[in-house]
Every structure is written in structure tokens, then in C-alpha cells.
Amino acid sequence: MTLVMGILNVTPDSFSDGGNWDSADAAIAQGIQLAKDGARLVDVGGESTRPGAERVSPEVELERVVPVVTALSQEGIAVSVDTMRAATARAAVEAGALLVNDVSGGLADPDMAPTIAGLDCDYVAMHWRAHSTRMDALDTYDDVVAEVRDELAARIEELTVAGVAEDRIILDPGLGFSKVAESNWPLLADITGWAGDARVLIGASRKRFLGVAITPDEFERFGDDLPAPAPSPQERDHATTAITAMCAREGVWGVRVHDARAASDAIAVVATWQNALNTQDSGS
């Protein structure tokens, strides 16, 4: 069954919930709630990767992340860490994190691949072309599925050469990262085309391209400029749940979401439906 990864942004500036959980106590309470709502992993991040976001210092990221990872792990909650920095990845795993979720796929920090090779954890390699301040300008593809496949294959090669077992690597197409609107949909429509047999994490929650889909008339232009603000990120939750249901039907390994309860419910409904179909097929 598809795994729910609950998003826990310990930041003041994330695009949909920045500032909600930017103290350790608030973040820990929210992490516990996400687990109660069905998140099998709580993904703790201390640096926003929203479009246009500036980087924070390594020291600030560590101060935000490690106490929360430690506390949630001590509560028996499975935790992942959302970071592009090898030092933060190592500190979080030592504090109890089971997975490193790297939106840069190792491109942002040359120490990431050898660090992961020496850690006992899984690793999400996301498709990425540049940091948040530049990424929208790089939404340029002749064949987005083929190019994402090839660029992720290069990430896998670097990781495995460094000593990371391939079965520890999970692939993420990087929806919304150097993909403003239409570039995202072919990646959802042809997951096998870019992922092959690898485990897949889909992170569509509240992203801009969902706003484009549900209110297309309100978005007049794309490219380097950010789309118009409506609908708000929270108003994209129903669209996110639709993506979750489609992912569950396709057997995707995991979805990264803000609303863990809605995702868990959608996945349970899809599983029940599929069981009914399988029972019907076996009896025919």
C-alpha cells in the first residue's frame, strides 16, 4: 500500500505553511499529529525550497531540524529529513531519521553521495536543476519524461559508484522544480517511463501546477514569472487528494503531503476498491 509521508516544515517561509511550525515545540506537536493522521513517515525540513527562496545557513538548518527529529524518534515515530546538505543528513540520521529526502539528488552538495553510502538509511533522489532562485527559468524540455529519466539515471550512477546500494534509492520526479505547469503532467502520466522499476515518491501537495489545473482561466502566463496567487495553496488540497488516489492506483511507493488524513483515507479507499476488483476477477 502507498506510504504517506507527512510534510513538517520547521521554517518561517515555506510556501503554504511557513511559520506554522517554526518552533521546536509546535513542530513536535504537529509531527505527532501527522503520525496520528496516518503518516508513516514524518518529513522534517529546516530550509524552504519554494520558488524564489533564499538558502539558510547550515547552522540554522541544523538548529531547526535535529531537535525535532530527536524528539519524534524518541516518541517512536518514523522520521525522514528533507535536506540538501550532507552534514544535516548525517546529524539527522544519527538523531534517528530513517530516510534522507534530498530535493537536489546530491547535486547541491558533493559530499552527499559518500555520506549516504556510509549511513544506514534510504535516500530519495529528486530531479533537480537549480536552486529555488533560478529553477523556474530552467523549465525547458524537448521531452520531459526522457530528460528526467536520463538526469535521474546520472544521479543513480553517482550514488552507486559512491557505494549506495541501488535498492536504497527512491526516485522523485521533482514536480514543480524547474517545472512550472504543463511539464509536470507527462511525468505523472508515465511514471514507468522515467522511474523504471525503482520505488517512487510523488510530491504534488498544494503545488502551483494543481492551481493551474483547477482554475486555468486565472493563470494567464507562465515561464520565469510566478503564476497568479489564486487559488491559495490550501485551496489545492482536494486536487492533491486526487493525485494521491491516482498514485495509489498506480502502486506508487509514497506520496509526500500536507494533509496526512486525507491522503490516508484516499489510499484506503483505493485499496478497498482494488481488493473488490481482485475478488471479482478471481471468482469469474
PDB file of N, CA, C and O in Angstrom, residues 67-119:
ATOM      1  N   PRO A  67      16.617  18.893  16.806  1.00  0.00           N
ATOM      2  CA  PRO A  67      15.782  18.665  18.000  1.00  0.00           C
ATOM      3  C   PRO A  67      14.433  18.026  17.681  1.00  0.00           C
ATOM      4  O   PRO A  67      13.931  17.208  18.466  1.00  0.00           O
ATOM      5  N   VAL A  68      13.869  18.374  16.550  1.00  0.00           N
ATOM      6  CA  VAL A  68      12.571  17.813  16.168  1.00  0.00           C
ATOM      7  C   VAL A  68      12.711  16.344  15.777  1.00  0.00           C
ATOM      8  O   VAL A  68      11.909  15.500  16.193  1.00  0.00           O
ATOM      9  N   VAL A  69      13.722  16.035  14.989  1.00  0.00           N
ATOM     10  CA  VAL A  69      13.972  14.631  14.623  1.00  0.00           C
ATOM     11  C   VAL A  69      14.208  13.797  15.872  1.00  0.00           C
ATOM     12  O   VAL A  69      13.657  12.693  16.026  1.00  0.00           O
ATOM     13  N   THR A  70      15.006  14.296  16.783  1.00  0.00           N
ATOM     14  CA  THR A  70      15.307  13.570  18.022  1.00  0.00           C
ATOM     15  C   THR A  70      14.045  13.292  18.816  1.00  0.00           C
ATOM     16  O   THR A  70      13.783  12.155  19.240  1.00  0.00           O
ATOM     17  N   ALA A  71      13.237  14.330  19.019  1.00  0.00           N
ATOM     18  CA  ALA A  71      12.038  14.179  19.846  1.00  0.00           C
ATOM     19  C   ALA A  71      11.029  13.235  19.212  1.00  0.00           C
ATOM     20  O   ALA A  71      10.444  12.374  19.903  1.00  0.00           O
ATOM     21  N   LEU A  72      10.794  13.363  17.909  1.00  0.00           N
ATOM     22  CA  LEU A  72       9.826  12.491  17.247  1.00  0.00           C
ATOM     23  C   LEU A  72      10.309  11.047  17.240  1.00  0.00           C
ATOM     24  O   LEU A  72       9.516  10.112  17.449  1.00  0.00           O
ATOM     25  N   SER A  73      11.583  10.835  17.000  1.00  0.00           N
ATOM     26  CA  SER A  73      12.134   9.479  17.021  1.00  0.00           C
ATOM     27  C   SER A  73      11.975   8.858  18.397  1.00  0.00           C
ATOM     28  O   SER A  73      11.645   7.668  18.528  1.00  0.00           O
ATOM     29  N   GLN A  74      12.179   9.649  19.446  1.00  0.00           N
ATOM     30  CA  GLN A  74      12.010   9.144  20.802  1.00  0.00           C
ATOM     31  C   GLN A  74      10.555   8.800  21.116  1.00  0.00           C
ATOM     32  O   GLN A  74      10.286   7.979  21.997  1.00  0.00           O
ATOM     33  N   GLU A  75       9.628   9.407  20.366  1.00  0.00           N
ATOM     34  CA  GLU A  75       8.211   9.073  20.503  1.00  0.00           C
ATOM     35  C   GLU A  75       7.832   7.823  19.714  1.00  0.00           C
ATOM     36  O   GLU A  75       6.670   7.412  19.717  1.00  0.00           O
ATOM     37  N   GLY A  76       8.803   7.238  19.019  1.00  0.00           N
ATOM     38  CA  GLY A  76       8.537   6.046  18.216  1.00  0.00           C
ATOM     39  C   GLY A  76       7.976   6.343  16.842  1.00  0.00           C
ATOM     40  O   GLY A  76       7.441   5.446  16.184  1.00  0.00           O
ATOM     41  N   ILE A  77       8.094   7.588  16.390  1.00  0.00           N
ATOM     42  CA  ILE A  77       7.586   7.995  15.083  1.00  0.00           C
ATOM     43  C   ILE A  77       8.698   7.881  14.048  1.00  0.00           C
ATOM     44  O   ILE A  77       9.822   8.334  14.275  1.00  0.00           O
ATOM     45  N   ALA A  78       8.397   7.267  12.926  1.00  0.00           N
ATOM     46  CA  ALA A  78       9.372   7.144  11.841  1.00  0.00           C
ATOM     47  C   ALA A  78       9.551   8.496  11.181  1.00  0.00           C
ATOM     48  O   ALA A  78       8.575   9.155  10.793  1.00  0.00           O
ATOM     49  N   VAL A  79      10.801   8.919  11.038  1.00  0.00           N
ATOM     50  CA  VAL A  79      11.121  10.271  10.582  1.00  0.00           C
ATOM     51  C   VAL A  79      12.053  10.209   9.382  1.00  0.00           C
ATOM     52  O   VAL A  79      12.952   9.366   9.305  1.00  0.00           O
ATOM     53  N   SER A  80      11.826  11.135   8.447  1.00  0.00           N
ATOM     54  CA  SER A  80      12.799  11.396   7.383  1.00  0.00           C
ATOM     55  C   SER A  80      13.250  12.839   7.498  1.00  0.00           C
ATOM     56  O   SER A  80      12.603  13.642   8.175  1.00  0.00           O
ATOM     57  N   VAL A  81      14.346  13.171   6.858  1.00  0.00           N
ATOM     58  CA  VAL A  81      14.845  14.544   6.896  1.00  0.00           C
ATOM     59  C   VAL A  81      14.915  15.080   5.475  1.00  0.00           C
ATOM     60  O   VAL A  81      15.417  14.416   4.562  1.00  0.00           O
ATOM     61  N   ASP A  82      14.372  16.266   5.281  1.00  0.00           N
ATOM     62  CA  ASP A  82      14.352  16.942   3.989  1.00  0.00           C
ATOM     63  C   ASP A  82      15.521  17.925   3.968  1.00  0.00           C
ATOM     64  O   ASP A  82      15.440  19.010   4.550  1.00  0.00           O
ATOM     65  N   THR A  83      16.612  17.548   3.311  1.00  0.00           N
ATOM     66  CA  THR A  83      17.802  18.395   3.302  1.00  0.00           C
ATOM     67  C   THR A  83      18.630  18.157   2.054  1.00  0.00           C
ATOM     68  O   THR A  83      18.644  17.050   1.499  1.00  0.00           O
ATOM     69  N   MET A  84      19.349  19.197   1.644  1.00  0.00           N
ATOM     70  CA  MET A  84      20.317  19.090   0.559  1.00  0.00           C
ATOM     71  C   MET A  84      21.744  19.026   1.071  1.00  0.00           C
ATOM     72  O   MET A  84      22.682  18.958   0.272  1.00  0.00           O
ATOM     73  N   ARG A  85      21.929  19.078   2.384  1.00  0.00           N
ATOM     74  CA  ARG A  85      23.267  19.145   2.958  1.00  0.00           C
ATOM     75  C   ARG A  85      23.646  17.809   3.596  1.00  0.00           C
ATOM     76  O   ARG A  85      22.905  17.256   4.419  1.00  0.00           O
ATOM     77  N   ALA A  86      24.844  17.340   3.275  1.00  0.00           N
ATOM     78  CA  ALA A  86      25.317  16.066   3.812  1.00  0.00           C
ATOM     79  C   ALA A  86      25.459  16.116   5.325  1.00  0.00           C
ATOM     80  O   ALA A  86      25.139  15.153   6.023  1.00  0.00           O
ATOM     81  N   ALA A  87      25.946  17.231   5.855  1.00  0.00           N
ATOM     82  CA  ALA A  87      26.137  17.327   7.302  1.00  0.00           C
ATOM     83  C   ALA A  87      24.812  17.251   8.046  1.00  0.00           C
ATOM     84  O   ALA A  87      24.707  16.615   9.104  1.00  0.00           O
ATOM     85  N   THR A  88      23.781  17.891   7.503  1.00  0.00           N
ATOM     86  CA  THR A  88      22.455  17.809   8.120  1.00  0.00           C
ATOM     87  C   THR A  88      21.899  16.401   8.000  1.00  0.00           C
ATOM     88  O   THR A  88      21.276  15.885   8.942  1.00  0.00           O
ATOM     89  N   ALA A  89      22.113  15.771   6.853  1.00  0.00           N
ATOM     90  CA  ALA A  89      21.659  14.399   6.677  1.00  0.00           C
ATOM     91  C   ALA A  89      22.285  13.486   7.722  1.00  0.00           C
ATOM     92  O   ALA A  89      21.600  12.676   8.371  1.00  0.00           O
ATOM     93  N   ARG A  90      23.593  13.598   7.900  1.00  0.00           N
ATOM     94  CA  ARG A  90      24.284  12.746   8.873  1.00  0.00           C
ATOM     95  C   ARG A  90      23.764  13.004  10.285  1.00  0.00           C
ATOM     96  O   ARG A  90      23.462  12.071  11.032  1.00  0.00           O
ATOM     97  N   ALA A  91      23.642  14.280  10.668  1.00  0.00           N
ATOM     98  CA  ALA A  91      23.182  14.607  12.011  1.00  0.00           C
ATOM     99  C   ALA A  91      21.768  14.103  12.257  1.00  0.00           C
ATOM    100  O   ALA A  91      21.448  13.605  13.347  1.00  0.00           O
ATOM    101  N   ALA A  92      20.912  14.210  11.253  1.00  0.00           N
ATOM    102  CA  ALA A  92      19.526  13.760  11.408  1.00  0.00           C
ATOM    103  C   ALA A  92      19.440  12.244  11.519  1.00  0.00           C
ATOM    104  O   ALA A  92      18.663  11.719  12.328  1.00  0.00           O
ATOM    105  N   VAL A  93      20.209  11.535  10.715  1.00  0.00           N
ATOM    106  CA  VAL A  93      20.209  10.065  10.809  1.00  0.00           C
ATOM    107  C   VAL A  93      20.750   9.631  12.167  1.00  0.00           C
ATOM    108  O   VAL A  93      20.212   8.717  12.809  1.00  0.00           O
ATOM    109  N   GLU A  94      21.785  10.287  12.632  1.00  0.00           N
ATOM    110  CA  GLU A  94      22.318   9.973  13.960  1.00  0.00           C
ATOM    111  C   GLU A  94      21.294  10.272  15.053  1.00  0.00           C
ATOM    112  O   GLU A  94      21.293   9.632  16.115  1.00  0.00           O
ATOM    113  N   ALA A  95      20.378  11.226  14.790  1.00  0.00           N
ATOM    114  CA  ALA A  95      19.322  11.569  15.744  1.00  0.00           C
ATOM    115  C   ALA A  95      18.107  10.659  15.623  1.00  0.00           C
ATOM    116  O   ALA A  95      17.182  10.775  16.426  1.00  0.00           O
ATOM    117  N   GLY A  96      18.087   9.784  14.595  1.00  0.00           N
ATOM    118  CA  GLY A  96      17.001   8.826  14.479  1.00  0.00           C
ATOM    119  C   GLY A  96      16.287   8.781  13.147  1.00  0.00           C
ATOM    120  O   GLY A  96      15.408   7.925  12.948  1.00  0.00           O
ATOM    121  N   ALA A  97      16.605   9.668  12.197  1.00  0.00           N
ATOM    122  CA  ALA A  97      15.933   9.649  10.900  1.00  0.00           C
ATOM    123  C   ALA A  97      16.253   8.362  10.138  1.00  0.00           C
ATOM    124  O   ALA A  97      17.381   7.875  10.166  1.00  0.00           O
ATOM    125  N   LEU A  98      15.252   7.847   9.433  1.00  0.00           N
ATOM    126  CA  LEU A  98      15.380   6.589   8.702  1.00  0.00           C
ATOM    127  C   LEU A  98      15.616   6.803   7.211  1.00  0.00           C
ATOM    128  O   LEU A  98      15.959   5.856   6.510  1.00  0.00           O
ATOM    129  N   LEU A  99      15.414   8.021   6.743  1.00  0.00           N
ATOM    130  CA  LEU A  99      15.484   8.305   5.312  1.00  0.00           C
ATOM    131  C   LEU A  99      15.944   9.738   5.124  1.00  0.00           C
ATOM    132  O   LEU A  99      15.570  10.624   5.901  1.00  0.00           O
ATOM    133  N   VAL A 100      16.735   9.965   4.082  1.00  0.00           N
ATOM    134  CA  VAL A 100      17.153  11.305   3.689  1.00  0.00           C
ATOM    135  C   VAL A 100      16.443  11.652   2.389  1.00  0.00           C
ATOM    136  O   VAL A 100      16.553  10.931   1.396  1.00  0.00           O
ATOM    137  N   ASN A 101      15.710  12.756   2.411  1.00  0.00           N
ATOM    138  CA  ASN A 101      14.951  13.224   1.257  1.00  0.00           C
ATOM    139  C   ASN A 101      15.660  14.457   0.709  1.00  0.00           C
ATOM    140  O   ASN A 101      15.547  15.544   1.256  1.00  0.00           O
ATOM    141  N   ASP A 102      16.398  14.263  -0.375  1.00  0.00           N
ATOM    142  CA  ASP A 102      17.269  15.309  -0.927  1.00  0.00           C
ATOM    143  C   ASP A 102      16.680  15.822  -2.229  1.00  0.00           C
ATOM    144  O   ASP A 102      16.739  15.136  -3.259  1.00  0.00           O
ATOM    145  N   VAL A 103      16.125  17.045  -2.218  1.00  0.00           N
ATOM    146  CA  VAL A 103      15.497  17.566  -3.427  1.00  0.00           C
ATOM    147  C   VAL A 103      16.503  17.797  -4.548  1.00  0.00           C
ATOM    148  O   VAL A 103      16.109  17.921  -5.712  1.00  0.00           O
ATOM    149  N   SER A 104      17.776  17.849  -4.236  1.00  0.00           N
ATOM    150  CA  SER A 104      18.781  18.071  -5.279  1.00  0.00           C
ATOM    151  C   SER A 104      19.363  16.773  -5.833  1.00  0.00           C
ATOM    152  O   SER A 104      20.166  16.816  -6.760  1.00  0.00           O
ATOM    153  N   GLY A 105      18.988  15.649  -5.267  1.00  0.00           N
ATOM    154  CA  GLY A 105      19.541  14.378  -5.732  1.00  0.00           C
ATOM    155  C   GLY A 105      21.037  14.275  -5.597  1.00  0.00           C
ATOM    156  O   GLY A 105      21.688  13.522  -6.323  1.00  0.00           O
ATOM    157  N   GLY A 106      21.620  15.065  -4.693  1.00  0.00           N
ATOM    158  CA  GLY A 106      23.060  15.048  -4.480  1.00  0.00           C
ATOM    159  C   GLY A 106      23.813  16.112  -5.231  1.00  0.00           C
ATOM    160  O   GLY A 106      25.023  16.286  -5.020  1.00  0.00           O
ATOM    161  N   LEU A 107      23.134  16.880  -6.079  1.00  0.00           N
ATOM    162  CA  LEU A 107      23.818  17.897  -6.875  1.00  0.00           C
ATOM    163  C   LEU A 107      24.217  19.116  -6.053  1.00  0.00           C
ATOM    164  O   LEU A 107      25.187  19.809  -6.388  1.00  0.00           O
ATOM    165  N   ALA A 108      23.485  19.414  -4.987  1.00  0.00           N
ATOM    166  CA  ALA A 108      23.770  20.622  -4.209  1.00  0.00           C
ATOM    167  C   ALA A 108      24.970  20.469  -3.288  1.00  0.00           C
ATOM    168  O   ALA A 108      25.554  21.470  -2.868  1.00  0.00           O
ATOM    169  N   ASP A 109      25.335  19.242  -2.957  1.00  0.00           N
ATOM    170  CA  ASP A 109      26.431  19.003  -2.017  1.00  0.00           C
ATOM    171  C   ASP A 109      27.220  17.784  -2.479  1.00  0.00           C
ATOM    172  O   ASP A 109      26.715  16.662  -2.425  1.00  0.00           O
ATOM    173  N   PRO A 110      28.456  17.965  -2.933  1.00  0.00           N
ATOM    174  CA  PRO A 110      29.243  16.837  -3.429  1.00  0.00           C
ATOM    175  C   PRO A 110      29.538  15.788  -2.364  1.00  0.00           C
ATOM    176  O   PRO A 110      29.921  14.664  -2.695  1.00  0.00           O
ATOM    177  N   ASP A 111      29.365  16.146  -1.102  1.00  0.00           N
ATOM    178  CA  ASP A 111      29.595  15.176  -0.029  1.00  0.00           C
ATOM    179  C   ASP A 111      28.391  14.280   0.236  1.00  0.00           C
ATOM    180  O   ASP A 111      28.486  13.348   1.044  1.00  0.00           O
ATOM    181  N   MET A 112      27.264  14.561  -0.414  1.00  0.00           N
ATOM    182  CA  MET A 112      26.054  13.808  -0.081  1.00  0.00           C
ATOM    183  C   MET A 112      26.178  12.328  -0.443  1.00  0.00           C
ATOM    184  O   MET A 112      25.852  11.454   0.373  1.00  0.00           O
ATOM    185  N   ALA A 113      26.615  12.005  -1.652  1.00  0.00           N
ATOM    186  CA  ALA A 113      26.669  10.604  -2.069  1.00  0.00           C
ATOM    187  C   ALA A 113      27.562   9.771  -1.153  1.00  0.00           C
ATOM    188  O   ALA A 113      27.128   8.722  -0.651  1.00  0.00           O
ATOM    189  N   PRO A 114      28.825  10.166  -0.882  1.00  0.00           N
ATOM    190  CA  PRO A 114      29.635   9.358   0.031  1.00  0.00           C
ATOM    191  C   PRO A 114      29.078   9.321   1.450  1.00  0.00           C
ATOM    192  O   PRO A 114      29.245   8.326   2.157  1.00  0.00           O
ATOM    193  N   THR A 115      28.413  10.396   1.868  1.00  0.00           N
ATOM    194  CA  THR A 115      27.811  10.393   3.200  1.00  0.00           C
ATOM    195  C   THR A 115      26.698   9.361   3.282  1.00  0.00           C
ATOM    196  O   THR A 115      26.628   8.579   4.250  1.00  0.00           O
ATOM    197  N   ILE A 116      25.823   9.338   2.294  1.00  0.00           N
ATOM    198  CA  ILE A 116      24.722   8.364   2.286  1.00  0.00           C
ATOM    199  C   ILE A 116      25.271   6.947   2.218  1.00  0.00           C
ATOM    200  O   ILE A 116      24.739   6.019   2.853  1.00  0.00           O
ATOM    201  N   ALA A 117      26.358   6.763   1.483  1.00  0.00           N
ATOM    202  CA  ALA A 117      26.957   5.430   1.395  1.00  0.00           C
ATOM    203  C   ALA A 117      27.365   4.910   2.766  1.00  0.00           C
ATOM    204  O   ALA A 117      27.327   3.694   3.009  1.00  0.00           O
ATOM    205  N   GLY A 118      27.734   5.807   3.661  1.00  0.00           N
ATOM    206  CA  GLY A 118      28.174   5.396   4.983  1.00  0.00           C
ATOM    207  C   GLY A 118      27.080   5.363   6.029  1.00  0.00           C
ATOM    208  O   GLY A 118      27.357   5.059   7.201  1.00  0.00           O
ATOM    209  N   LEU A 119      25.850   5.697   5.640  1.00  0.00           N
ATOM    210  CA  LEU A 119      24.742   5.714   6.586  1.00  0.00           C
ATOM    211  C   LEU A 119      23.787   4.545   6.331  1.00  0.00           C
ATOM    212  O   LEU A 119      23.654   4.081   5.200  1.00  0.00           O
TER     213      LEU A 119
END
